[in-house]
Structure formats: C-alpha cells, structure tokens
mmCIF file of C-alpha atoms in Angstrom:
data_model
loop_
_atom_site.group_PDB
_atom_site.id
_atom_site.type_symbol
_atom_site.label_atom_id
_atom_site.label_comp_id
_atom_site.label_asym_id
_atom_site.label_seq_id
_atom_site.Cartn_x
_atom_site.Cartn_y
_atom_site.Cartn_z
ATOM 1 C CA UNK N 1 16.398 35.848 33.889
ATOM 2 C CA UNK N 2 18.531 36.288 30.471
ATOM 3 C CA UNK N 3 19.788 32.784 30.924
ATOM 4 C CA UNK N 4 16.136 31.440 31.457
ATOM 5 C CA UNK N 5 14.895 33.036 28.454
ATOM 6 C CA UNK N 6 17.762 31.625 26.293
ATOM 7 C CA UNK N 7 17.150 28.051 27.717
ATOM 8 C CA UNK N 8 13.382 28.264 26.852
ATOM 9 C CA UNK N 9 13.736 29.854 23.502
ATOM 10 C CA UNK N 10 16.420 26.688 22.901
ATOM 11 C CA UNK N 11 13.663 24.447 24.010
ATOM 12 C CA UNK N 12 11.216 25.794 21.406
ATOM 13 C CA UNK N 13 13.501 25.789 18.571
ATOM 14 C CA UNK N 14 14.554 22.245 19.301
ATOM 15 C CA UNK N 15 10.338 21.026 19.615
ATOM 16 C CA UNK N 16 9.695 23.171 16.503
ATOM 17 C CA UNK N 17 12.560 21.373 14.531
ATOM 18 C CA UNK N 18 11.310 18.231 15.960
ATOM 19 C CA UNK N 19 7.850 18.599 14.816
ATOM 20 C CA UNK N 20 8.911 19.623 11.249
ATOM 21 C CA UNK N 21 10.852 16.660 11.066
ATOM 22 C CA UNK N 22 8.033 14.676 12.324
ATOM 23 C CA UNK N 23 5.448 16.186 9.903
ATOM 24 C CA UNK N 24 7.709 15.610 6.808
ATOM 25 C CA UNK N 25 8.189 12.023 8.180
ATOM 26 C CA UNK N 26 7.028 9.058 6.220
ATOM 27 C CA UNK N 27 5.531 7.825 9.075
ATOM 28 C CA UNK N 28 3.343 10.651 9.698
ATOM 29 C CA UNK N 29 2.323 10.998 5.862
ATOM 30 C CA UNK N 30 1.174 7.493 6.099
ATOM 31 C CA UNK N 31 -1.103 8.127 9.165
ATOM 32 C CA UNK N 32 -1.851 11.387 7.572
ATOM 33 C CA UNK N 33 -3.105 9.237 4.319
ATOM 34 C CA UNK N 34 -4.830 6.479 6.487
ATOM 35 C CA UNK N 35 -6.809 9.062 8.477
ATOM 36 C CA UNK N 36 -7.996 10.752 4.961
ATOM 37 C CA UNK N 37 -9.331 7.307 3.646
ATOM 38 C CA UNK N 38 -10.831 6.126 6.485
ATOM 39 C CA UNK N 39 -13.128 9.682 6.769
ATOM 40 C CA UNK N 40 -13.789 8.808 3.054
ATOM 41 C CA UNK N 41 -14.785 5.044 4.052
ATOM 42 C CA UNK N 42 -17.131 6.542 6.279
ATOM 43 C CA UNK N 43 -19.195 8.014 3.359
ATOM 44 C CA UNK N 44 -20.226 4.310 2.628
ATOM 45 C CA UNK N 45 -23.783 2.926 3.563
ATOM 46 C CA UNK N 46 -24.037 1.201 7.104
ATOM 47 C CA UNK N 47 -24.235 -2.124 5.472
ATOM 48 C CA UNK N 48 -20.231 -1.676 4.900
ATOM 49 C CA UNK N 49 -18.056 -2.463 8.153
ATOM 50 C CA UNK N 50 -14.884 -0.601 8.115
ATOM 51 C CA UNK N 51 -11.756 -2.276 10.136
ATOM 52 C CA UNK N 52 -8.668 -0.129 10.418
ATOM 53 C CA UNK N 53 -5.099 -1.091 10.789
ATOM 54 C CA UNK N 54 -5.670 -5.051 11.054
ATOM 55 C CA UNK N 55 -2.639 -7.041 11.413
ATOM 56 C CA UNK N 56 -2.711 -10.784 10.221
ATOM 57 C CA UNK N 57 -0.231 -13.758 10.836
ATOM 58 C CA UNK N 58 0.897 -15.300 7.361
ATOM 59 C CA UNK N 59 2.831 -18.695 7.345
ATOM 60 C CA UNK N 60 6.104 -16.655 7.325
ATOM 61 C CA UNK N 61 5.552 -13.333 9.263
ATOM 62 C CA UNK N 62 2.794 -10.903 9.835
ATOM 63 C CA UNK N 63 0.866 -8.567 7.237
ATOM 64 C CA UNK N 64 -0.635 -5.091 8.084
ATOM 65 C CA UNK N 65 -3.522 -4.167 6.037
ATOM 66 C CA UNK N 66 -4.465 -0.144 6.132
ATOM 67 C CA UNK N 67 -7.988 -0.964 5.861
ATOM 68 C CA UNK N 68 -10.453 -3.631 5.341
ATOM 69 C CA UNK N 69 -14.413 -3.161 4.057
ATOM 70 C CA UNK N 70 -16.624 -5.885 4.754
ATOM 71 C CA UNK N 71 -19.824 -6.181 2.903
ATOM 72 C CA UNK N 72 -22.335 -8.471 1.176
ATOM 73 C CA UNK N 73 -20.749 -7.592 -1.990
ATOM 74 C CA UNK N 74 -17.378 -8.966 -0.934
ATOM 75 C CA UNK N 75 -14.290 -8.060 1.137
ATOM 76 C CA UNK N 76 -12.205 -5.030 0.242
ATOM 77 C CA UNK N 77 -8.395 -4.859 1.067
ATOM 78 C CA UNK N 78 -7.224 -1.149 0.860
ATOM 79 C CA UNK N 79 -3.559 -0.354 0.703
ATOM 80 C CA UNK N 80 -3.137 3.365 1.126
ATOM 81 C CA UNK N 81 -0.356 5.635 -0.292
ATOM 82 C CA UNK N 82 -0.117 9.296 0.636
ATOM 83 C CA UNK N 83 2.569 10.341 -1.853
ATOM 84 C CA UNK N 84 2.798 13.347 -4.286
ATOM 85 C CA UNK N 85 4.552 13.621 -7.727
ATOM 86 C CA UNK N 86 4.356 11.382 -10.890
ATOM 87 C CA UNK N 87 3.797 7.574 -10.072
ATOM 88 C CA UNK N 88 5.062 4.985 -12.619
ATOM 89 C CA UNK N 89 4.760 1.194 -12.093
ATOM 90 C CA UNK N 90 2.926 -1.929 -13.158
ATOM 91 C CA UNK N 91 1.746 -5.098 -11.608
ATOM 92 C CA UNK N 92 4.883 -7.237 -12.371
ATOM 93 C CA UNK N 93 7.651 -4.604 -11.624
ATOM 94 C CA UNK N 94 9.157 -5.286 -7.995
ATOM 95 C CA UNK N 95 9.379 -1.604 -7.003
ATOM 96 C CA UNK N 96 7.240 1.492 -8.495
ATOM 97 C CA UNK N 97 8.971 4.983 -9.086
ATOM 98 C CA UNK N 98 7.865 8.434 -8.013
ATOM 99 C CA UNK N 99 9.111 11.378 -9.554
ATOM 100 C CA UNK N 100 9.050 14.905 -8.266
ATOM 101 C CA UNK N 101 9.262 17.733 -10.249
ATOM 102 C CA UNK N 102 10.511 21.067 -8.764
ATOM 103 C CA UNK N 103 10.669 24.412 -10.799
ATOM 104 C CA UNK N 104 13.155 26.709 -9.026
ATOM 105 C CA UNK N 105 13.540 30.084 -10.195
ATOM 106 C CA UNK N 106 16.473 32.439 -9.279
ATOM 107 C CA UNK N 107 15.417 36.117 -9.373
ATOM 108 C CA UNK N 108 19.119 37.486 -10.104
ATOM 109 C CA UNK N 109 19.467 35.618 -13.313
ATOM 110 C CA UNK N 110 15.633 35.454 -14.314
ATOM 111 C CA UNK N 111 16.298 31.788 -14.946
ATOM 112 C CA UNK N 112 14.144 28.280 -13.978
ATOM 113 C CA UNK N 113 15.654 25.200 -13.177
ATOM 114 C CA UNK N 114 14.234 21.918 -13.149
ATOM 115 C CA UNK N 115 14.930 19.483 -10.548
ATOM 116 C CA UNK N 116 13.784 16.073 -10.627
ATOM 117 C CA UNK N 117 14.214 13.505 -7.979
ATOM 118 C CA UNK N 118 13.414 9.744 -8.227
ATOM 119 C CA UNK N 119 12.404 7.301 -5.338
ATOM 120 C CA UNK N 120 11.480 4.048 -5.220
ATOM 121 C CA UNK N 121 8.810 2.247 -3.169
ATOM 122 C CA UNK N 122 7.728 -1.440 -2.945
ATOM 123 C CA UNK N 123 5.033 -2.159 -5.740
ATOM 124 C CA UNK N 124 1.545 -1.527 -3.807
ATOM 125 C CA UNK N 125 -0.122 -3.994 -5.929
ATOM 126 C CA UNK N 126 2.015 -6.631 -4.528
ATOM 127 C CA UNK N 127 1.101 -5.695 -1.123
ATOM 128 C CA UNK N 128 -2.626 -5.397 -1.772
ATOM 129 C CA UNK N 129 -2.491 -8.957 -3.414
ATOM 130 C CA UNK N 130 -0.703 -10.280 -0.077
ATOM 131 C CA UNK N 131 -3.103 -8.643 1.743
ATOM 132 C CA UNK N 132 -5.861 -10.566 0.084
ATOM 133 C CA UNK N 133 -4.362 -13.664 0.420
ATOM 134 C CA UNK N 134 -4.060 -13.428 4.054
ATOM 135 C CA UNK N 135 -7.666 -12.613 4.113
ATOM 136 C CA UNK N 136 -8.552 -15.551 1.821
ATOM 137 C CA UNK N 137 -6.803 -18.196 4.186
ATOM 138 C CA UNK N 138 -8.809 -17.136 7.363
ATOM 139 C CA UNK N 139 -12.009 -17.088 5.243
ATOM 140 C CA UNK N 140 -11.583 -20.555 3.530
ATOM 141 C CA UNK N 141 -15.159 -21.367 4.213
ATOM 142 C CA UNK N 142 -16.359 -18.708 1.849
ATOM 143 C CA UNK N 143 -15.190 -20.184 -1.156
ATOM 144 C CA UNK N 144 -16.353 -17.998 -3.659
ATOM 145 C CA UNK N 145 -16.071 -14.854 -1.743
ATOM 146 C CA UNK N 146 -14.712 -11.957 -3.786
ATOM 147 C CA UNK N 147 -11.581 -10.417 -1.968
ATOM 148 C CA UNK N 148 -10.982 -7.362 -3.859
ATOM 149 C CA UNK N 149 -7.450 -5.605 -3.536
ATOM 150 C CA UNK N 150 -7.368 -1.975 -4.116
ATOM 151 C CA UNK N 151 -4.567 0.577 -3.984
ATOM 152 C CA UNK N 152 -5.587 4.109 -3.268
ATOM 153 C CA UNK N 153 -3.280 7.236 -3.745
ATOM 154 C CA UNK N 154 -4.078 10.333 -1.715
ATOM 155 C CA UNK N 155 -2.308 13.733 -1.630
ATOM 156 C CA UNK N 156 -1.206 15.476 -4.911
ATOM 157 C CA UNK N 157 0.265 12.089 -6.615
ATOM 158 C CA UNK N 158 -0.337 11.859 -10.164
ATOM 159 C CA UNK N 159 -0.804 8.354 -11.457
ATOM 160 C CA UNK N 160 1.334 9.086 -14.671
ATOM 161 C CA UNK N 161 2.169 5.905 -16.098
ATOM 162 C CA UNK N 162 0.210 3.118 -14.111
ATOM 163 C CA UNK N 163 -0.629 -0.371 -15.633
ATOM 164 C CA UNK N 164 -2.869 -2.618 -13.708
ATOM 165 C CA UNK N 165 -5.016 -5.240 -13.833
ATOM 166 C CA UNK N 166 -6.397 -4.417 -10.444
ATOM 167 C CA UNK N 167 -7.955 -1.072 -8.875
ATOM 168 C CA UNK N 168 -5.264 1.347 -8.419
ATOM 169 C CA UNK N 169 -7.261 4.707 -7.674
ATOM 170 C CA UNK N 170 -7.339 8.309 -6.502
ATOM 171 C CA UNK N 171 -8.968 8.898 -2.925
ATOM 172 C CA UNK N 172 -12.000 10.682 -4.678
ATOM 173 C CA UNK N 173 -12.566 7.651 -6.380
ATOM 174 C CA UNK N 174 -12.594 5.149 -3.691
ATOM 175 C CA UNK N 175 -16.229 5.194 -2.639
ATOM 176 C CA UNK N 176 -17.089 4.553 -6.777
ATOM 177 C CA UNK N 177 -14.882 1.947 -7.077
ATOM 178 C CA UNK N 178 -16.239 -0.163 -4.075
ATOM 179 C CA UNK N 179 -19.660 0.465 -4.681
ATOM 180 C CA UNK N 180 -19.169 -0.884 -8.650
ATOM 181 C CA UNK N 181 -19.014 -4.426 -6.957
ATOM 182 C CA UNK N 182 -22.577 -5.419 -6.580
ATOM 183 C CA UNK N 183 -22.846 -9.152 -6.791
ATOM 184 C CA UNK N 184 -23.837 -10.765 -3.413
ATOM 185 C CA UNK N 185 -21.814 -13.027 -1.662
ATOM 186 C CA UNK N 186 -22.677 -12.937 1.826
ATOM 187 C CA UNK N 187 -25.681 -13.101 3.838
ATOM 188 C CA UNK N 188 -26.048 -10.406 6.699
ATOM 189 C CA UNK N 189 -25.427 -12.757 9.185
ATOM 190 C CA UNK N 190 -22.283 -14.165 7.256
ATOM 191 C CA UNK N 191 -20.778 -10.306 7.124
ATOM 192 C CA UNK N 192 -20.984 -10.559 10.920
ATOM 193 C CA UNK N 193 -19.219 -13.733 10.723
ATOM 194 C CA UNK N 194 -16.534 -12.459 8.618
ATOM 195 C CA UNK N 195 -15.872 -9.356 10.774
ATOM 196 C CA UNK N 196 -15.688 -11.460 13.919
ATOM 197 C CA UNK N 197 -13.153 -13.764 12.245
ATOM 198 C CA UNK N 198 -10.795 -10.909 11.124
ATOM 199 C CA UNK N 199 -11.004 -9.149 14.670
ATOM 200 C CA UNK N 200 -10.309 -12.214 16.262
ATOM 201 C CA UNK N 201 -7.232 -12.819 14.232
ATOM 202 C CA UNK N 202 -5.977 -9.426 14.475
ATOM 203 C CA UNK N 203 -2.573 -9.485 16.098
ATOM 204 C CA UNK N 204 -2.228 -5.781 16.009
ATOM 205 C CA UNK N 205 -2.198 -5.581 19.975
ATOM 206 C CA UNK N 206 0.626 -7.933 20.330
ATOM 207 C CA UNK N 207 2.816 -7.201 17.134
ATOM 208 C CA UNK N 208 4.594 -3.617 17.572
ATOM 209 C CA UNK N 209 5.089 -1.484 14.420
ATOM 210 C CA UNK N 210 9.205 -2.202 14.772
ATOM 211 C CA UNK N 211 8.455 -6.028 14.760
ATOM 212 C CA UNK N 212 6.199 -5.884 11.888
ATOM 213 C CA UNK N 213 8.696 -4.022 9.885
ATOM 214 C CA UNK N 214 11.486 -6.340 10.644
ATOM 215 C CA UNK N 215 9.156 -9.346 9.500
ATOM 216 C CA UNK N 216 8.544 -7.655 6.256
ATOM 217 C CA UNK N 217 12.083 -7.112 5.503
ATOM 218 C CA UNK N 218 13.015 -10.370 6.390
ATOM 219 C CA UNK N 219 10.307 -11.870 4.190
ATOM 220 C CA UNK N 220 11.486 -9.663 1.278
ATOM 221 C CA UNK N 221 15.134 -10.397 1.529
ATOM 222 C CA UNK N 222 14.027 -14.138 1.428
ATOM 223 C CA UNK N 223 12.317 -13.396 -1.638
ATOM 224 C CA UNK N 224 15.226 -11.745 -2.942
ATOM 225 C CA UNK N 225 17.818 -14.217 -2.099
ATOM 226 C CA UNK N 226 15.824 -16.879 -3.834
ATOM 227 C CA UNK N 227 15.268 -14.712 -7.109
ATOM 228 C CA UNK N 228 18.974 -14.248 -6.942
ATOM 229 C CA UNK N 229 19.534 -17.645 -6.999
ATOM 230 C CA UNK N 230 16.971 -18.235 -10.145
ATOM 231 C CA UNK N 231 14.127 -19.859 -7.708
ATOM 232 C CA UNK N 232 10.749 -18.601 -8.246
ATOM 233 C CA UNK N 233 9.799 -17.846 -4.735
ATOM 234 C CA UNK N 234 5.610 -18.420 -5.189
ATOM 235 C CA UNK N 235 6.189 -22.147 -5.848
ATOM 236 C CA UNK N 236 9.868 -23.250 -5.805
ATOM 237 C CA UNK N 237 10.114 -23.747 -9.730
ATOM 238 C CA UNK N 238 12.816 -22.302 -12.100
ATOM 239 C CA UNK N 239 13.155 -18.572 -13.266
ATOM 240 C CA UNK N 240 13.835 -18.361 -16.770
ATOM 241 C CA UNK N 241 14.417 -15.633 -19.220
ATOM 242 C CA UNK N 242 11.499 -14.482 -21.537
ATOM 243 C CA UNK N 243 10.852 -11.696 -23.766
ATOM 244 C CA UNK N 244 7.490 -9.957 -23.584
ATOM 245 C CA UNK N 245 5.735 -6.833 -24.456
ATOM 246 C CA UNK N 246 8.054 -4.406 -22.512
ATOM 247 C CA UNK N 247 11.106 -6.464 -22.849
ATOM 248 C CA UNK N 248 12.831 -9.147 -21.224
ATOM 249 C CA UNK N 249 11.673 -10.734 -17.694
ATOM 250 C CA UNK N 250 12.038 -13.615 -15.753
ATOM 251 C CA UNK N 251 9.443 -16.107 -15.098
ATOM 252 C CA UNK N 252 8.761 -19.370 -13.566
ATOM 253 C CA UNK N 253 9.266 -22.309 -15.499
ATOM 254 C CA UNK N 254 5.904 -23.924 -14.011
ATOM 255 C CA UNK N 255 4.124 -21.259 -16.160
ATOM 256 C CA UNK N 256 0.817 -21.096 -16.709
ATOM 257 C CA UNK N 257 0.256 -22.528 -13.106
ATOM 258 C CA UNK N 258 2.462 -20.264 -11.998
ATOM 259 C CA UNK N 259 2.478 -16.641 -13.310
ATOM 260 C CA UNK N 260 5.160 -15.474 -11.029
ATOM 261 C CA UNK N 261 7.595 -12.804 -13.016
ATOM 262 C CA UNK N 262 10.311 -10.287 -12.054
ATOM 263 C CA UNK N 263 11.673 -7.541 -14.113
#
C-alpha cells in the first residue's frame, strides 16, 4: 500500500511540475494573450467580422496572423503580445527589448536588491506589416482598401519607450483604435467576399505549428544572410551606411523608392 501511495505521489508531483512549466511557457502565454484579445474583439459591433489564427501562404513561406478583423472601414491585422515588464523599440530595429525589473528584499539584512532581466524579441511592427502585405496580395481587386497593422500588448507590459508610426496599443485601447477608422471602403457584400477569400486561403489546417515556425526561421535566416552581405532583402539594392536622428544605420541605396533600413 505504501509503495502505491508513493508512486501516486510521484506522479502527482511530476504532473504538477509539467503544468507549472506549461503555464510559464511562451506557448501558453501566447495562447492566453490571443484568447484575451479575442474576447475583447467580441465587444465590436456585429458589422465587424473576427477571424482568429489565420495562416496565409506567401511567396517564400507562410505567415500566421493572430486576428484579422474585416469591416467596411478596412481590414485590421492584429499581432498580439502577452508580455510583462518594460518594452522598448521602434519601427526600424530588427528586435525590440523587454526589460523586467525585480526588487528582492533580504529580510535579514533589510536590504533591497534590484535585478534587471533583458530579453529581445522580433520587431512586432515588422511582423504586422508582413501580415498586411500577405492580406493585400490576396485582396488586390480592392486596390484602395485600407489594411491596418495593429500590435496589441496584453498582460502587465509597459510601453516605456516605443516610437512607431503605426498602432502599437494596450489591450484596453484596442476597440477605440479600431473604431477610430471611419472611412468606408467596402460594401456589405464586399465584406462577405473578403471574409470568404481569407477563409478559403487559410492553410492553418494543413500547416502545423512546427512547420510554420521552421518556415519563419528559414525566412529570417535568409534575410539575415542578405543583410550580412550588404544586400537589401526588400529590393536587392545595396545597403549603405547613413546617419540619422538616432545615430548611424544602414539604408537601401534605392531610397526613397525603397525605405528598408537596419540598425
């Protein structure tokens, strides 16, 4: 009997450890954030159509879009980030920075120490812009259609120093951000056609998450190799060093036709 209880206790401990690891994993946090944003989007009026977790084919791989909102006022491509800590970044940098500041007090010495953890993640604005390009290619028959990239942060993230020409918002600002766009681009029948096109081109059923992630890494590796060779990954031009507001950077020699930059 004692052996059985011991085995059961070990199994419980292992299961709890696995659950703890899962709840702390980026995958779970990503799913949690996407669920939070989905519930927020449900507050939109019925004229807005919500599509979740859409995977579209691109020229080189696939792109996964957390949420697409279709309306007569435009199409919104939403990238969700469920982060904590302070967030730093701008439109041009390849990676943004997450800074987590933790105060730890040692009661015996009555001293408080501050620990700072820095993490880097791929520029979410660039992610969202890539999503809009994929959507625009599918909806080319509506050449004037407004396709809006939005990056939304859930959780306890603080947008400490974020400089962007696009909508980078907290989750509680998401509804107001979407409803601020009031110019009409589509009729009701066009909205239905756009939704149908997006759903028919969704390959999420056929592309598992591992394959998609591998596609993303392969694509980014190709871009990094071109940049390392001094080649603009956007148009094939030459990257030349320039000096701007925030210091030196590399920009495409075909500027202003091509505005690709890298810091």
